[in-house]
Amino acid sequence: MNVWWLSEASHSGLTHVLLSAAALVMATSLISRQLTLSLQNNFRLSAAGSRYISKAAAKAQLDYDYDGPLMKTTVPGPRSQELMKQLGEVQNVGAVNFFCNYDDSRGNYLVDVDGNRMLDLYTQISSIPIGYNHPALLKLMANPNNLSTFVNRPALGILPPENFPDKITESLISVAPSGMTRVQTMACGSCSNENAFKSMFIWYRNKERGHNSPSEEDLSTCMINQAPGCPDLSILSFMGGFHGRTMGCLATTHSKIIHKLDVPSFDWPIAPFPRLQYPLEEFTRENAQEEARCLEEVEDLIVKWRQKGRPVAGIVIEPIQAEGGDNHASPDFFRKLRGIARKHGCAFHADEVQTGGGSTGKFWAHEHWGMEDPADIVSFSKKLLSGGYFYRDELQADKPYRIFNTWMGDPSKNLFLAEVLNVIRRENLLEEVARSGKALLDGLYDLQAQFPGLLSRARGQGTFCAVDVCDAATRDRILLQTRDKGVILGGCGESSIRFRPALIFRDYHVHLFLNIFSDVLAHNK
Ligand code: PSZ
């Protein structure tokens, strides 16, 4: 039986529900509840059942966090099932895991509509930077001076608000990658990549022409989808990569069949992504060989596609392939790839939609490459709250309206991001991530030694960690059982489990998780 769609069910496809511009009243009442609600310890981990206890039981150290999971039903519970039926009347709800109570969710804990409180190590597909209902963000919402930013969403490209230059400087520009002074905001990750690709093509064609003036033929042919106005150019991407689901991005996405089936695509070059052995430090020689093989293939493809009349205008790559199974490559690989792009005149685009925002222990994953000039374009979304991309000066489109849409982002997200960055700096969250990430990875190493038939290839950078399970069915079962015990995880790749907690995930959350996870693993031995 052909089951290409089955693995998708294991992908914890929580719909993106971002803290939108809800009524001021709601924000205010939430704040007062946050302040008055004493943390009730309704749940104690049953230490007797735990097989992995390296630390004392978890203790809440964040005043806006709960101090443990609390499960009342299996998930989805009866109320979730009722709502699923109701929503199912108007849309496909096959991917919905359960319905959430975002009012009661706090810190690292997501609460569902049946009153189950779960430690969230997946955070809305890696997109919640500092946990649920962070007091700093609620306060920002409650500030009357910010009200108009939430109520009046502008068409930013033509009518930006007065404070926009300041706010973008305070937020995105304050974390601009090395060598990049410019940023374009967009709505989501796909939209950001789509426009980043267009910028690379526009840059490439102007470079080919040697000037910015298209010919009469360019102008007439572009309207009927013909060359030279619509030039035969390509973007080189990597097998296992994920860059979004819109049609240009989808041509560079190669992680799962479900994303691609039945949708026309471009014939663009696809290079192999290194398939490394873990732990990386133990296989440096083998891994270096594997990376060299892939780099050689990249250069071959660039040459072949040029000969074919479809030159590579840009290379797009994730610093860690996420949807494709948390595949890592070394800083050396990325430095050499950057060199190849430069040598062949291709733009180099690091897609940091999932890796950006601090979970690798640095704000950008490409910082681990140690380069002053890491890329021509860095795209982002998820934890940055707004989508968009940073770019080097020469990638600036030469005319207005070449890169454009109605909203071009959302200034309210920049307000939130500025505050998120304040919290990250004030609370040294990148250091916390490095610390809890080490505890998490060490724990995974221990568990894979304890359950060698079940787990393998533990890997990670910061809390951006993953481990492989022996097969997809076991992985899916483990994900559901862990959830019923109060921990939300995600799947990725063929049979991997990935960890994407918020930046406020501490050591004691790690140990809480490891205790529960080891119980579940013991049941699946
Ligand atoms: O199934 C899906 O559509 C998913 S699940 C996770 C994602 C998409 N991630 C989004 C993503 C990403 O991880 C990288 C590296 N690049 C681009 C995207 C696309 O972002 P969105 O989903 O905002 O369009």
Coordinates of C-alpha atoms and ligand atoms in Angstrom, one line a residue:
M1 CA 0.0 0.0 0.0
N2 CA 1.3 3.5 -0.8
V3 CA 1.4 5.4 2.4
W4 CA 3.3 8.5 1.4
W5 CA 0.8 10.7 3.3
L6 CA 0.8 8.8 6.6
S7 CA 3.9 10.3 8.2
E8 CA 2.3 13.7 8.0
A9 CA -0.1 12.7 10.7
S10 CA 2.9 12.5 13.1
H11 CA 3.9 16.0 12.3
S12 CA 2.4 17.9 15.2
G13 CA 0.7 20.3 12.9
L14 CA -0.6 22.8 15.4
T15 CA -2.0 25.7 13.5
H16 CA -0.1 28.9 13.9
V17 CA -2.0 30.9 16.5
L18 CA 0.0 34.0 17.2
L19 CA -0.8 36.5 19.9
S20 CA -2.9 38.7 17.6
A21 CA -4.3 42.1 18.4
A22 CA -6.9 40.9 20.8
A23 CA -8.9 43.4 22.7
L24 CA -7.1 45.6 25.2
V25 CA -9.6 44.4 27.8
M26 CA -8.5 40.9 27.4
A27 CA -4.8 41.7 27.8
T28 CA -5.5 43.7 30.9
S29 CA -7.6 41.0 32.5
L30 CA -4.9 38.4 31.6
I31 CA -2.2 40.5 33.3
S32 CA -4.2 40.8 36.5
R33 CA -4.8 37.1 36.5
Q34 CA -1.1 36.5 35.9
L35 CA -0.4 38.6 38.9
T36 CA -3.0 37.2 41.3
L37 CA -2.9 33.6 40.3
S38 CA -0.7 31.9 42.7
L39 CA 1.0 29.0 41.1
Q40 CA -0.9 25.9 42.1
N41 CA 1.1 22.8 42.2
N42 CA -1.7 20.4 41.2
F43 CA 0.6 17.8 39.8
R44 CA 3.6 16.0 41.1
L45 CA 5.7 13.8 38.9
S46 CA 5.4 10.3 40.2
A47 CA 9.0 9.8 41.0
A48 CA 8.4 6.2 41.7
G49 CA 7.6 5.5 38.0
S50 CA 10.6 7.4 36.7
R51 CA 13.6 5.5 35.5
Y52 CA 15.6 8.5 34.7
I53 CA 16.2 10.8 37.6
S54 CA 19.3 12.8 37.6
K55 CA 18.0 15.9 39.3
A56 CA 15.5 16.8 42.0
A57 CA 12.0 17.3 40.8
A58 CA 11.3 20.5 38.9
K59 CA 10.7 23.7 40.7
A60 CA 9.1 26.7 39.1
Q61 CA 11.7 29.5 38.9
L62 CA 9.9 31.6 36.5
D63 CA 7.0 33.5 38.1
Y64 CA 4.9 33.3 35.0
D65 CA 5.4 29.6 34.5
Y66 CA 3.5 26.6 35.9
D67 CA 5.5 24.1 37.8
G68 CA 4.5 20.9 36.0
P69 CA 2.1 19.3 33.6
L70 CA -1.4 18.5 34.7
M71 CA -3.3 15.9 32.7
K72 CA -7.1 15.4 33.1
T73 CA -7.9 13.4 29.9
T74 CA -6.1 11.8 27.1
V75 CA -5.5 14.2 24.2
P76 CA -7.6 15.2 22.3
G77 CA -10.1 15.2 25.1
P78 CA -13.9 15.4 24.7
R79 CA -14.1 19.1 24.3
S80 CA -11.4 19.1 21.6
Q81 CA -13.2 16.3 19.8
E82 CA -16.4 18.3 19.9
L83 CA -14.7 21.3 18.4
M84 CA -13.0 19.3 15.8
K85 CA -16.3 18.0 14.6
Q86 CA -17.7 21.5 14.5
L87 CA -14.7 22.9 12.6
G88 CA -14.7 19.8 10.4
E89 CA -18.0 21.0 8.9
V90 CA -16.2 23.9 7.3
Q91 CA -12.6 22.8 6.8
N92 CA -10.2 19.9 6.7
V93 CA -9.2 19.3 10.3
G94 CA -7.0 16.3 9.7
A95 CA -3.9 18.1 11.0
V96 CA -5.5 19.6 14.1
N97 CA -4.0 18.0 17.2
F98 CA -6.3 19.5 19.8
F99 CA -7.9 22.9 20.6
C100 CA -6.1 25.3 23.0
N101 CA -6.9 27.6 25.8
Y102 CA -4.5 30.4 25.1
D103 CA -5.8 32.4 28.1
D104 CA -4.7 29.9 30.6
S105 CA -1.4 28.9 28.8
R106 CA 1.7 30.3 30.5
G107 CA 5.4 30.2 30.1
N108 CA 6.5 26.8 28.9
Y109 CA 3.0 25.3 29.3
L110 CA 0.2 25.0 26.7
V111 CA -3.2 24.4 28.2
D112 CA -5.9 22.7 26.1
V113 CA -9.7 23.1 26.1
D114 CA -10.1 20.0 28.3
G115 CA -7.9 21.6 31.0
N116 CA -4.8 19.5 30.2
R117 CA -1.6 21.5 30.9
M118 CA 1.3 20.3 28.8
L119 CA 5.0 21.2 28.8
D120 CA 5.5 22.5 25.3
L121 CA 8.7 21.5 23.6
Y122 CA 7.3 22.2 20.1
T123 CA 6.0 25.7 20.6
Q124 CA 3.7 26.2 17.6
I125 CA 6.2 24.7 15.2
S126 CA 9.1 26.5 16.8
S127 CA 7.5 29.9 16.7
I128 CA 7.0 31.0 20.3
P129 CA 10.1 32.9 21.5
I130 CA 9.5 33.5 25.2
G131 CA 6.6 31.3 26.1
Y132 CA 2.9 31.9 26.4
N133 CA 1.4 35.1 27.8
H134 CA 4.8 36.5 28.7
P135 CA 4.1 39.4 31.1
A136 CA 6.3 41.8 29.1
L137 CA 4.2 41.2 26.0
L138 CA 0.9 41.5 27.8
K139 CA 2.0 44.8 29.2
L140 CA 2.9 46.0 25.8
M141 CA -0.6 45.0 24.6
A142 CA -2.2 46.9 27.5
N143 CA -0.3 50.1 26.8
P144 CA -2.9 52.5 25.3
N145 CA -0.1 54.2 23.3
N146 CA 0.2 51.0 21.3
L147 CA -3.4 50.5 20.6
S148 CA -3.5 52.1 17.2
T149 CA -0.6 49.9 16.0
F150 CA -2.8 46.9 16.8
V151 CA -6.0 48.2 15.4
N152 CA -4.9 49.9 12.2
R153 CA -2.8 47.5 10.1
P154 CA -1.2 49.7 7.4
A155 CA -0.1 49.0 3.8
L156 CA 3.5 49.4 5.0
G157 CA 5.1 49.8 1.6
I158 CA 3.2 53.0 0.9
L159 CA 1.8 54.4 4.2
P160 CA 4.1 53.4 7.1
P161 CA 3.5 54.9 10.5
E162 CA 5.7 57.7 12.0
N163 CA 7.4 55.4 14.5
F164 CA 8.2 52.7 11.9
P165 CA 11.9 53.7 11.2
D166 CA 12.5 53.8 15.0
K167 CA 10.7 50.5 15.7
I168 CA 12.4 48.6 12.9
T169 CA 15.8 49.9 14.2
E170 CA 15.0 48.9 17.7
S171 CA 13.8 45.4 16.6
L172 CA 15.1 43.9 13.4
I173 CA 18.1 46.1 12.7
S174 CA 19.4 45.6 16.2
V175 CA 19.9 41.9 15.3
A176 CA 21.0 42.3 11.7
P177 CA 23.4 39.6 10.6
S178 CA 27.0 40.6 10.0
G179 CA 27.4 42.4 6.7
M180 CA 23.8 43.3 6.4
T181 CA 22.3 46.7 6.8
R182 CA 19.0 46.2 5.1
V183 CA 15.8 44.4 5.9
Q184 CA 12.4 43.8 4.2
T185 CA 9.5 42.6 6.4
M186 CA 6.9 40.2 5.0
A187 CA 4.1 38.2 6.4
C188 CA 5.2 34.5 6.7
G189 CA 8.3 32.4 6.1
S190 CA 7.2 31.3 2.6
C191 CA 6.3 34.9 1.6
S192 CA 9.8 36.0 2.8
N193 CA 11.6 33.3 0.9
E194 CA 9.5 33.9 -2.2
N195 CA 10.5 37.6 -2.2
A196 CA 14.1 36.8 -1.3
F197 CA 14.3 34.6 -4.4
K198 CA 12.9 37.4 -6.5
S199 CA 15.5 39.8 -5.2
M200 CA 18.2 37.3 -6.1
F201 CA 16.9 36.9 -9.7
I202 CA 16.5 40.7 -10.1
W203 CA 20.1 41.2 -8.8
Y204 CA 21.4 38.4 -11.1
R205 CA 19.8 39.8 -14.3
N206 CA 21.0 43.3 -13.6
K207 CA 24.5 41.9 -13.1
E208 CA 24.2 40.0 -16.4
R209 CA 23.1 43.1 -18.3
G210 CA 25.7 45.2 -16.7
H211 CA 23.1 47.9 -16.1
N212 CA 19.6 48.3 -14.8
S213 CA 17.8 49.1 -18.0
P214 CA 15.8 46.2 -19.4
S215 CA 15.5 45.9 -23.2
E216 CA 12.2 46.4 -25.2
E217 CA 12.2 42.6 -25.7
D218 CA 12.6 42.1 -21.9
L219 CA 9.6 44.3 -21.3
S220 CA 7.3 42.7 -23.9
T221 CA 8.2 39.0 -23.2
C222 CA 7.9 39.2 -19.4
M223 CA 4.1 39.8 -19.8
I224 CA 3.7 36.5 -21.6
N225 CA 6.0 34.4 -19.3
Q226 CA 8.7 34.1 -22.0
A227 CA 12.5 34.7 -22.0
P228 CA 14.3 37.0 -21.9
G229 CA 11.8 39.0 -19.8
C230 CA 11.1 35.9 -17.7
P231 CA 14.6 34.5 -17.8
D232 CA 15.6 30.9 -17.6
L233 CA 17.3 31.1 -14.2
S234 CA 17.3 28.7 -11.3
I235 CA 17.8 28.4 -7.5
L236 CA 19.9 25.6 -6.3
S237 CA 18.5 23.8 -3.2
F238 CA 19.2 20.7 -1.2
M239 CA 17.5 17.3 -0.9
G240 CA 15.7 17.3 2.4
G241 CA 15.4 21.1 2.5
F242 CA 12.2 23.0 3.4
H243 CA 11.7 26.6 2.3
G244 CA 8.0 26.9 2.2
R245 CA 4.9 25.8 0.3
T246 CA 4.2 28.7 -2.1
M247 CA 5.1 27.7 -5.7
G248 CA 8.5 29.2 -6.1
C249 CA 9.6 28.1 -2.6
L250 CA 8.0 24.7 -3.2
A251 CA 10.5 24.2 -6.1
T252 CA 13.2 24.3 -3.5
T253 CA 11.4 22.2 -0.8
H254 CA 12.3 18.5 -0.8
S255 CA 11.3 17.2 2.6
K256 CA 8.0 15.4 2.1
I257 CA 5.8 14.2 -0.7
I258 CA 2.7 15.7 0.8
H259 CA 4.1 19.2 0.2
K260 CA 4.7 18.7 -3.4
L261 CA 2.4 16.2 -5.1
D262 CA 0.3 17.5 -8.0
V263 CA 1.8 21.0 -8.0
P264 CA 3.8 22.1 -11.2
S265 CA 7.3 23.0 -10.4
F266 CA 10.6 24.4 -11.9
D267 CA 13.3 22.2 -13.1
W268 CA 16.0 23.5 -10.8
P269 CA 19.1 21.8 -9.5
I270 CA 18.9 19.8 -6.2
A271 CA 22.1 18.9 -4.5
P272 CA 22.6 16.3 -1.8
F273 CA 22.7 17.6 1.8
P274 CA 25.4 15.9 3.9
R275 CA 24.2 12.9 5.7
L276 CA 26.4 13.1 8.8
Q277 CA 27.2 10.6 11.6
Y278 CA 26.6 11.7 15.2
P279 CA 28.0 12.7 17.6
L280 CA 29.8 15.0 15.2
E281 CA 33.0 15.1 17.2
E282 CA 33.4 11.3 16.9
F283 CA 33.1 11.2 13.1
T284 CA 35.0 14.2 11.9
R285 CA 36.9 12.4 9.2
E286 CA 33.9 10.5 7.8
N287 CA 31.8 13.6 8.0
A288 CA 34.4 15.8 6.3
Q289 CA 34.4 13.3 3.4
E290 CA 30.7 13.3 3.1
E291 CA 30.6 17.1 3.1
A292 CA 33.3 17.2 0.4
R293 CA 31.2 14.8 -1.7
C294 CA 28.2 17.1 -1.5
L295 CA 30.2 20.3 -2.2
E296 CA 31.6 18.7 -5.3
E297 CA 28.1 17.8 -6.5
V298 CA 27.0 21.4 -5.9
E299 CA 29.8 22.7 -8.2
D300 CA 29.0 20.1 -10.8
L301 CA 25.3 21.1 -10.8
I302 CA 26.1 24.8 -11.1
V303 CA 28.3 24.1 -14.1
K304 CA 25.7 21.7 -15.7
W305 CA 22.8 24.1 -15.2
R306 CA 24.8 26.9 -16.8
Q307 CA 25.5 24.7 -19.8
K308 CA 21.9 23.8 -19.9
G309 CA 21.0 27.5 -20.3
R310 CA 19.4 27.8 -16.9
P311 CA 22.2 29.3 -14.7
V312 CA 22.0 29.2 -10.9
A313 CA 21.2 32.7 -9.7
G314 CA 21.1 31.7 -6.0
I315 CA 21.7 28.9 -3.5
V316 CA 19.3 28.5 -0.7
I317 CA 20.0 26.4 2.4
E318 CA 19.0 26.0 6.0
P319 CA 21.8 26.1 8.6
I320 CA 20.2 23.0 10.1
Q321 CA 17.7 21.2 7.8
A322 CA 14.7 21.2 10.1
E323 CA 11.5 19.7 8.5
G324 CA 13.8 17.3 6.6
G325 CA 14.9 15.6 9.8
D326 CA 17.3 18.0 11.7
N327 CA 20.3 17.4 9.5
H328 CA 23.4 19.2 10.5
A329 CA 26.5 20.3 8.6
S330 CA 29.7 21.7 9.8
P331 CA 30.8 25.4 9.8
D332 CA 33.5 24.3 7.3
F333 CA 30.8 23.0 4.9
F334 CA 28.9 26.3 5.0
R335 CA 32.1 28.4 4.6
K336 CA 33.1 26.4 1.6
L337 CA 29.6 26.5 0.1
R338 CA 29.6 30.3 0.6
G339 CA 32.9 30.3 -1.3
I340 CA 31.5 28.2 -4.2
A341 CA 28.5 30.6 -4.5
R342 CA 30.9 33.6 -4.7
K343 CA 33.2 31.8 -7.2
H344 CA 30.3 31.1 -9.5
G345 CA 28.5 34.5 -9.1
C346 CA 25.5 33.0 -7.3
A347 CA 23.7 34.8 -4.4
F348 CA 23.8 32.9 -1.1
H349 CA 20.6 32.7 0.9
A350 CA 20.6 31.3 4.4
D351 CA 17.0 30.4 5.4
E352 CA 16.8 31.0 9.1
V353 CA 13.1 30.8 9.4
Q354 CA 13.3 27.9 11.8
T355 CA 16.9 28.3 13.1
G356 CA 16.8 32.0 13.8
G357 CA 15.8 33.7 17.0
G358 CA 18.1 32.0 19.5
S359 CA 17.3 28.4 20.0
T360 CA 20.7 27.2 18.7
G361 CA 22.4 29.2 21.5
K362 CA 23.2 32.1 19.2
F363 CA 20.7 34.5 17.8
W364 CA 21.4 33.3 14.3
A365 CA 22.5 29.7 13.6
H366 CA 24.9 31.1 10.9
E367 CA 26.9 32.8 13.7
H368 CA 28.2 29.3 14.4
W369 CA 30.0 29.5 11.1
G370 CA 32.2 32.3 12.4
M371 CA 32.0 34.5 9.2
E372 CA 32.0 38.2 8.8
D373 CA 30.2 37.9 5.5
P374 CA 28.0 34.8 6.1
A375 CA 25.4 35.3 3.4
D376 CA 23.8 37.7 0.9
I377 CA 20.3 37.1 2.2
V378 CA 19.1 35.8 5.6
S379 CA 15.4 35.1 5.8
F380 CA 13.4 34.8 9.0
S381 CA 9.9 34.3 10.5
K382 CA 8.6 32.2 13.4
K383 CA 10.4 33.3 16.6
L384 CA 11.1 36.7 15.0
L385 CA 7.2 37.1 14.9
S386 CA 7.4 39.0 11.7
G387 CA 8.6 37.4 8.5
G388 CA 11.2 39.0 6.3
Y389 CA 14.7 38.9 5.1
F390 CA 18.0 40.8 5.7
Y391 CA 20.1 41.5 2.6
R392 CA 23.3 43.0 1.5
D393 CA 23.2 46.4 -0.1
E394 CA 23.7 45.1 -3.7
L395 CA 20.6 43.0 -3.4
Q396 CA 18.4 46.0 -3.0
A397 CA 15.8 45.9 -5.8
D398 CA 16.5 48.8 -8.2
K399 CA 13.0 50.2 -8.4
P400 CA 10.0 50.5 -6.0
Y401 CA 7.2 48.0 -6.5
R402 CA 9.5 45.2 -7.7
I403 CA 9.3 43.7 -4.2
F404 CA 6.0 44.6 -2.8
N405 CA 2.6 43.5 -1.5
T406 CA -0.2 45.0 0.5
W407 CA 0.9 44.5 4.1
M408 CA 4.7 43.9 3.7
G409 CA 4.8 42.7 7.3
D410 CA 2.9 44.0 10.3
P411 CA 4.3 46.8 12.5
S412 CA 2.7 45.4 15.6
K413 CA 5.0 42.4 15.3
N414 CA 8.0 44.7 15.4
L415 CA 6.7 46.1 18.7
F416 CA 6.5 42.6 20.1
L417 CA 9.9 41.7 18.7
A418 CA 11.6 44.8 20.2
E419 CA 10.2 43.6 23.6
V420 CA 11.1 40.0 23.0
L421 CA 14.7 41.1 22.3
N422 CA 14.7 43.2 25.5
V423 CA 13.7 40.1 27.5
I424 CA 16.3 37.9 25.7
R425 CA 19.0 40.5 26.6
R426 CA 17.8 41.2 30.1
E427 CA 17.5 37.6 31.1
N428 CA 20.5 36.3 29.1
L429 CA 18.3 33.8 27.4
L430 CA 20.9 32.8 24.8
E431 CA 23.2 31.6 27.7
E432 CA 20.2 29.9 29.3
V433 CA 19.5 28.1 25.9
A434 CA 23.2 27.0 25.7
R435 CA 22.9 25.6 29.3
S436 CA 19.5 23.9 29.0
G437 CA 20.5 22.7 25.5
K438 CA 23.5 20.9 26.9
A439 CA 21.4 19.3 29.6
L440 CA 18.9 18.2 27.0
L441 CA 21.5 16.7 24.6
D442 CA 23.4 15.0 27.4
G443 CA 20.0 13.5 28.6
L444 CA 19.3 12.3 25.0
Y445 CA 22.8 10.7 24.9
D446 CA 22.0 8.9 28.1
L447 CA 18.6 7.8 26.9
Q448 CA 20.0 6.5 23.6
A449 CA 22.6 4.5 25.5
Q450 CA 19.8 3.2 27.8
F451 CA 17.5 2.3 24.9
P452 CA 19.8 1.5 22.0
G453 CA 17.1 -0.4 20.1
L454 CA 14.8 2.6 20.2
L455 CA 16.9 5.8 19.9
S456 CA 19.9 6.8 17.9
R457 CA 21.6 9.8 16.3
A458 CA 20.9 12.3 19.2
R459 CA 22.1 15.6 17.9
G460 CA 21.6 19.3 18.5
Q461 CA 22.8 22.8 18.9
G462 CA 21.4 24.7 21.9
T463 CA 17.9 23.4 22.5
F464 CA 17.5 22.8 18.7
C465 CA 17.8 19.1 19.3
A466 CA 16.6 15.8 17.7
V467 CA 16.8 12.1 18.1
D468 CA 15.9 9.3 15.7
V469 CA 13.5 6.6 16.6
C470 CA 13.8 3.0 15.2
D471 CA 10.9 3.5 12.8
A472 CA 8.1 5.9 12.0
A473 CA 5.3 4.0 13.6
T474 CA 7.2 3.7 16.9
R475 CA 8.0 7.4 16.7
D476 CA 4.4 8.3 16.2
R477 CA 3.3 6.1 19.1
I478 CA 5.9 7.6 21.4
L479 CA 4.8 11.2 20.4
L480 CA 1.2 10.4 21.4
Q481 CA 2.1 8.6 24.6
T482 CA 4.4 11.4 25.7
R483 CA 1.7 13.9 25.0
D484 CA -0.8 12.0 27.1
K485 CA 1.8 12.3 29.9
G486 CA 1.9 16.0 29.5
V487 CA 4.7 16.8 27.1
I488 CA 4.3 18.1 23.5
L489 CA 7.0 17.1 21.0
G490 CA 7.3 17.3 17.3
G491 CA 8.2 14.8 14.6
C492 CA 10.4 15.6 11.6
G493 CA 12.1 13.7 8.8
E494 CA 11.4 10.0 8.4
S495 CA 11.3 8.9 12.0
S496 CA 12.9 11.7 14.1
I497 CA 11.7 13.5 17.1
R498 CA 12.6 17.2 17.4
F499 CA 12.7 19.5 20.3
R500 CA 11.8 23.1 19.9
P501 CA 11.2 24.6 23.3
A502 CA 10.9 28.4 23.9
L503 CA 14.0 30.3 25.0
I504 CA 12.7 30.3 28.6
F505 CA 13.1 26.5 28.8
R506 CA 15.5 25.9 31.7
D507 CA 17.5 23.0 33.1
Y508 CA 14.7 22.0 35.4
H509 CA 12.3 21.7 32.5
V510 CA 14.8 19.5 30.8
H511 CA 14.9 17.1 33.7
L512 CA 11.1 17.2 34.1
F513 CA 10.9 16.2 30.4
L514 CA 13.6 13.5 30.6
N515 CA 11.8 11.8 33.5
I516 CA 8.5 11.6 31.6
F517 CA 10.2 10.6 28.3
S518 CA 12.2 7.8 29.9
D519 CA 9.0 6.4 31.3
V520 CA 7.4 6.4 27.9
L521 CA 10.5 4.8 26.3
A522 CA 10.5 2.1 28.9
H523 CA 7.0 1.2 27.8
N524 CA 8.1 0.9 24.2
K525 CA 11.3 -1.2 24.8
Ligands
PSZ1 O1 4.1 21.8 7.0 C1 4.5 23.0 6.9 O2 4.0 23.8 6.1 C2 5.5 23.5 7.8 S1 5.9 22.7 9.2 C3 7.1 23.8 9.6 C4 7.3 24.7 8.7 C5 6.4 24.6 7.6 N1 8.3 25.5 8.7 C6 8.3 26.7 7.9 C7 9.5 27.1 7.2 C8 10.8 26.6 7.6 O3 11.0 25.8 8.6 C9 11.9 27.1 6.8 C10 13.3 26.6 7.2 N2 11.7 27.9 5.8 C11 10.5 28.3 5.4 C12 9.4 28.0 6.1 C13 8.1 28.5 5.7 O4 7.5 29.3 6.6 P1 6.0 29.5 6.7 O5 5.4 28.2 7.2 O6 5.8 30.6 7.7 O7 5.5 29.9 5.4

